Short mmCIF file of C-alpha atoms and ligand atoms in Angstrom, two decimals:
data_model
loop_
_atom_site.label_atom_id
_atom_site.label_comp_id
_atom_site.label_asym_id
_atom_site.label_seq_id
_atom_site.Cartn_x
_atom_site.Cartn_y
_atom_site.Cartn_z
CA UNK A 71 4.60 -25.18 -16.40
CA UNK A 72 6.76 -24.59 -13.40
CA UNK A 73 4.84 -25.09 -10.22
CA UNK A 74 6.67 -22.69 -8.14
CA UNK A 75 5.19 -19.12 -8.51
CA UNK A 76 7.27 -16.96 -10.33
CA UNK A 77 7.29 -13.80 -7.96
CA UNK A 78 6.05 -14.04 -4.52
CA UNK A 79 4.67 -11.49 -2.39
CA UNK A 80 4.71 -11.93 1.00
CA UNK A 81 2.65 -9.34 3.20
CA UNK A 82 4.54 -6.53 1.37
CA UNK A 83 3.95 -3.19 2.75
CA UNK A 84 5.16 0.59 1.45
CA UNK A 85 5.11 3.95 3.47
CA UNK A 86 6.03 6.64 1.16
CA UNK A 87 8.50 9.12 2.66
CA UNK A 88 5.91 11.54 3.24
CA UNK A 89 3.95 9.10 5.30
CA UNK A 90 1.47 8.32 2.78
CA UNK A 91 0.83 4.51 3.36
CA UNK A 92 0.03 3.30 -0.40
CA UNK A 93 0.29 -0.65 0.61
CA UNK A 94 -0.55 -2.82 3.63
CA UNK A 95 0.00 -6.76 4.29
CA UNK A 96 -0.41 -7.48 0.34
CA UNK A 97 0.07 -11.11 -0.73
CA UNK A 98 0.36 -12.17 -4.47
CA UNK A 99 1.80 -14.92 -5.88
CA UNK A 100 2.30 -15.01 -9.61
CA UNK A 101 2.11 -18.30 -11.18
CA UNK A 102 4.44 -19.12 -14.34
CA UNK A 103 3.49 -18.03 -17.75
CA UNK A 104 0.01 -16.49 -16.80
CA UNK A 105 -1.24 -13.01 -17.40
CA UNK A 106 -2.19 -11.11 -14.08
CA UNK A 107 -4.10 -7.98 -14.00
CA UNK A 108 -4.17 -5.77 -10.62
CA UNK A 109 -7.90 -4.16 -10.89
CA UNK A 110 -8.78 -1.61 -8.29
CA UNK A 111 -9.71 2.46 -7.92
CA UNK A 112 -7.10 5.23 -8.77
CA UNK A 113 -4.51 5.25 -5.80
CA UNK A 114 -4.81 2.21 -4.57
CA UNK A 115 -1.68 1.12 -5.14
CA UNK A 116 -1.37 -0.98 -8.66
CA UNK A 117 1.73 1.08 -9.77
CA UNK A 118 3.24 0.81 -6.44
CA UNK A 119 3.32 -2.98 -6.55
CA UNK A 120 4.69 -2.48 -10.16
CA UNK A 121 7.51 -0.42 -8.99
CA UNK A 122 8.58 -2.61 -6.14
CA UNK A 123 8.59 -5.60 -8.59
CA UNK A 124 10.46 -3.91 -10.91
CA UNK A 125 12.65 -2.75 -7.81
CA UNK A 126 12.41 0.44 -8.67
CA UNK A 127 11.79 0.99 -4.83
CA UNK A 128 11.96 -0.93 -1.43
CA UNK A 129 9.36 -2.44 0.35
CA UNK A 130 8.77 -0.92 3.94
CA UNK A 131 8.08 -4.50 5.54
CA UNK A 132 7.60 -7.90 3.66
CA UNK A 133 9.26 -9.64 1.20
CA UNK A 134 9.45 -10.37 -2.46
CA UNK A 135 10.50 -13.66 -3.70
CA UNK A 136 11.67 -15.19 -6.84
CA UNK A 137 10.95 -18.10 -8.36
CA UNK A 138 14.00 -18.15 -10.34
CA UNK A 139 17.56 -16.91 -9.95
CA UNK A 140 18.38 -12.92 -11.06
CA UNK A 141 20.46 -14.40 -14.58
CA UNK A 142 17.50 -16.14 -15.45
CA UNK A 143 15.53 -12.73 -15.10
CA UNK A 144 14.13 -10.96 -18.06
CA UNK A 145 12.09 -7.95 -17.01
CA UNK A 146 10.79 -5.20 -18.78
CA UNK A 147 8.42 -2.53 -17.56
CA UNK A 148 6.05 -0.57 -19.44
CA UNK A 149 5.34 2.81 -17.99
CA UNK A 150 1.90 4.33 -18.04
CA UNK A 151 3.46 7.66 -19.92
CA UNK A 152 5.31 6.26 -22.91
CA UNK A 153 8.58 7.95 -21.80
CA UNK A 154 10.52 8.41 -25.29
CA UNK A 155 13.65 10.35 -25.98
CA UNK A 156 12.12 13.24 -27.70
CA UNK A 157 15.18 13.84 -29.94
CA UNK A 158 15.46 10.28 -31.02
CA UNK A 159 13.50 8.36 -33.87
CA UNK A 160 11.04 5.41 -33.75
CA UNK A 161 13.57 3.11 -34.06
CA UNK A 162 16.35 4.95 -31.72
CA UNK A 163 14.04 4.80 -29.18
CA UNK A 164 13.56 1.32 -29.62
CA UNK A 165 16.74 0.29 -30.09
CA UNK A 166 17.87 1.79 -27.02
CA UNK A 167 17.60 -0.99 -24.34
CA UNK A 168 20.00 -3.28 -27.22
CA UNK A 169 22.38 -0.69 -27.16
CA UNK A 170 22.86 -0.34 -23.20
CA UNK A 171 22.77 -4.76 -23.54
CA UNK A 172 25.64 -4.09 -26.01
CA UNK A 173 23.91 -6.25 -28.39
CA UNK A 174 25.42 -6.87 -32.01
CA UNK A 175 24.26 -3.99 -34.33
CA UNK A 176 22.96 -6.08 -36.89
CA UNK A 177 20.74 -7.94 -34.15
CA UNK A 178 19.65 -5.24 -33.02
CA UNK A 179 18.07 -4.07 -36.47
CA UNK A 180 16.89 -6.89 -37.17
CA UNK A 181 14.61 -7.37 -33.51
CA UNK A 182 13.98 -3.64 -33.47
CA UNK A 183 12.56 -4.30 -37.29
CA UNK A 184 10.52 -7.48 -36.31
CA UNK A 185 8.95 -5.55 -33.28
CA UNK A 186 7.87 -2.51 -34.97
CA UNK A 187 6.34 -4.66 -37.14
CA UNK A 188 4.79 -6.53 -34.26
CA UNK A 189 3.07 -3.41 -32.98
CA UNK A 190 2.38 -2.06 -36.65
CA UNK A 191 4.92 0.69 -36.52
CA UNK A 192 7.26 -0.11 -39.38
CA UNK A 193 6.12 2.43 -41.78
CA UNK A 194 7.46 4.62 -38.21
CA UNK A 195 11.00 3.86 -37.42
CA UNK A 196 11.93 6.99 -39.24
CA UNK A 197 9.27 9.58 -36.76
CA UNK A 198 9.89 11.17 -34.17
CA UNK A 199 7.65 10.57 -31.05
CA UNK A 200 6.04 14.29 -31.71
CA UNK A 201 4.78 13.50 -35.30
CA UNK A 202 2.82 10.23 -33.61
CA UNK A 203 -0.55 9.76 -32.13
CA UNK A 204 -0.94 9.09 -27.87
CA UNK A 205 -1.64 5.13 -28.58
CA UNK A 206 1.03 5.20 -31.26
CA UNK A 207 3.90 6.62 -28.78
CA UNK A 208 2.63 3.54 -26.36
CA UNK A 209 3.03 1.38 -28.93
CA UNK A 210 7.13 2.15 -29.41
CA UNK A 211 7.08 2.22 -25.77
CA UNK A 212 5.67 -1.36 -25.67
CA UNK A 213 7.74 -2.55 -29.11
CA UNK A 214 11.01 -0.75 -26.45
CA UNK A 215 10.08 -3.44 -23.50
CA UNK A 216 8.99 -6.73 -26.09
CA UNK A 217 12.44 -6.20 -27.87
CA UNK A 218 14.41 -7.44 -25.31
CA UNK A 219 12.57 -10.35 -25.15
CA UNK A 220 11.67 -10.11 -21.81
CA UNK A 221 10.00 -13.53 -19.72
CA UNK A 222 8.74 -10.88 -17.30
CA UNK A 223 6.50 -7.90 -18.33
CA UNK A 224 5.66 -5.77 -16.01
CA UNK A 225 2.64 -3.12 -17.49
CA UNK A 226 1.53 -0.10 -16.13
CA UNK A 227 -2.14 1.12 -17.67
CA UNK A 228 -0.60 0.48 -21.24
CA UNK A 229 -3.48 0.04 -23.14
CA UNK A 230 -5.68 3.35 -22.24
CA UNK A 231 -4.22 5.27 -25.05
CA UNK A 232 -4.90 2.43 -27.43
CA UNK A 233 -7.80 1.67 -29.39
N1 ADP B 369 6.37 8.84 -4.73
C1 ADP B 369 5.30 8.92 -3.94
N2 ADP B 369 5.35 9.64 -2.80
C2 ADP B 369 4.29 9.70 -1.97
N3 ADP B 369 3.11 9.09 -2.20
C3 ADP B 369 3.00 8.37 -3.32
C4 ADP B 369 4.08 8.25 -4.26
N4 ADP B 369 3.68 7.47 -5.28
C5 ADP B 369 2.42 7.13 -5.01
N5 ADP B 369 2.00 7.65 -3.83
C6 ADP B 369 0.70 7.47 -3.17
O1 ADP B 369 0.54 6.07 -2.96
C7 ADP B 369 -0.81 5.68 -3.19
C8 ADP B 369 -0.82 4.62 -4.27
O2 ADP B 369 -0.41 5.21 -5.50
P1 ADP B 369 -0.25 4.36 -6.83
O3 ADP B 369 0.51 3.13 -6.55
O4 ADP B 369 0.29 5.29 -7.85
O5 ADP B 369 -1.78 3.98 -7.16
P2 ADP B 369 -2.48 3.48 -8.49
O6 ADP B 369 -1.41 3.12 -9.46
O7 ADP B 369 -3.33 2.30 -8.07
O8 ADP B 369 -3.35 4.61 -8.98
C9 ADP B 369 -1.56 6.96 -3.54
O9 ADP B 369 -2.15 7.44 -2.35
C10 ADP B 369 -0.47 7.91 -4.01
O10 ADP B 369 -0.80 9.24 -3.73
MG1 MG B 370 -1.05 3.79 -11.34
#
């Protein structure tokens, strides 16, 4: 296990543009190949943090550091609505962050097969998200972030629809 945390936190703090102040002086440091879990009341900020790991925003003050260098960086994020392409299948949807990576066609069938079967969803690749249940959408939404093998997963609420 590397001893270095993986992602650092370093009194991180985000003002929304409306003023709302959603984080203040937050530290975290995120050891290697451990499962973290951000517990706290609606609003607090869990998604926030999310986000700004992800980097789908900027921190107001503070920094984020990484324990390893951006190639070596496999992140996927999990958001708390599934998000599918309503007009695609199962397996279109899942396929979908192989085909931006430009990965091989017949590697990409082959993880997006091996996933859905990893989440129970094989007798699905041919559905459309409207003909599945709440926890089943999350479940192609989860198979979408495992199948590109990520070393970072980043997951927002995923498991409330499940049971
Ligand atoms: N895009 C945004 N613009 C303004 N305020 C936001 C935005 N996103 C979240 N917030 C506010 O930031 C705070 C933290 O929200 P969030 O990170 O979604 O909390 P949690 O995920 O813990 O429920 C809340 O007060 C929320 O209203
Ligand atoms: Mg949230």
């Amino acid at each position: 296990m590397n001893e270095r945390p993986v992602i650092t936190l370093s009194q991180i703090s985000k003002v929304y543009a409306n003023g709302t102040v959603a984080l203040q002086d937050v530290n975290i440091a995120i050891p290697d190949a451990q499962f973290v879990c951000l517990v706290g009341p609606s609003g607090c900020g869990k998604s926030t943090v999310l986000q700004l790991i992800a980097g789908l925003g900027r921190v107001s003050s503070g920094s984020i550091d990484w324990g390893f260098p951006p190639p070596a960086r496999k992140l996927a994020f999990v958001f708390q609505d599934a998000a599918l392409m309503p007009w695609a299948t199962v397996r279109e949807n899942v396929r979908l962050p192989l085909k931006l990576a430009k990965v091989s066609q017949k590697d990409a069938n082959s993880l997006v097969q091996q996933t859905l079967a990893l989440v129970g969803l094989e007798k699905f690749e041919q559905s459309y998200p409207r003909e599945l249940s709440g926890g089943m959408k999350m479940r192609v939404s989860i198979a979408r972030a495992l199948v590109t093998q990520p070393n970072i997963l980043l997951m927002d609420e995923p498991f409330g629809a499940l049971r």
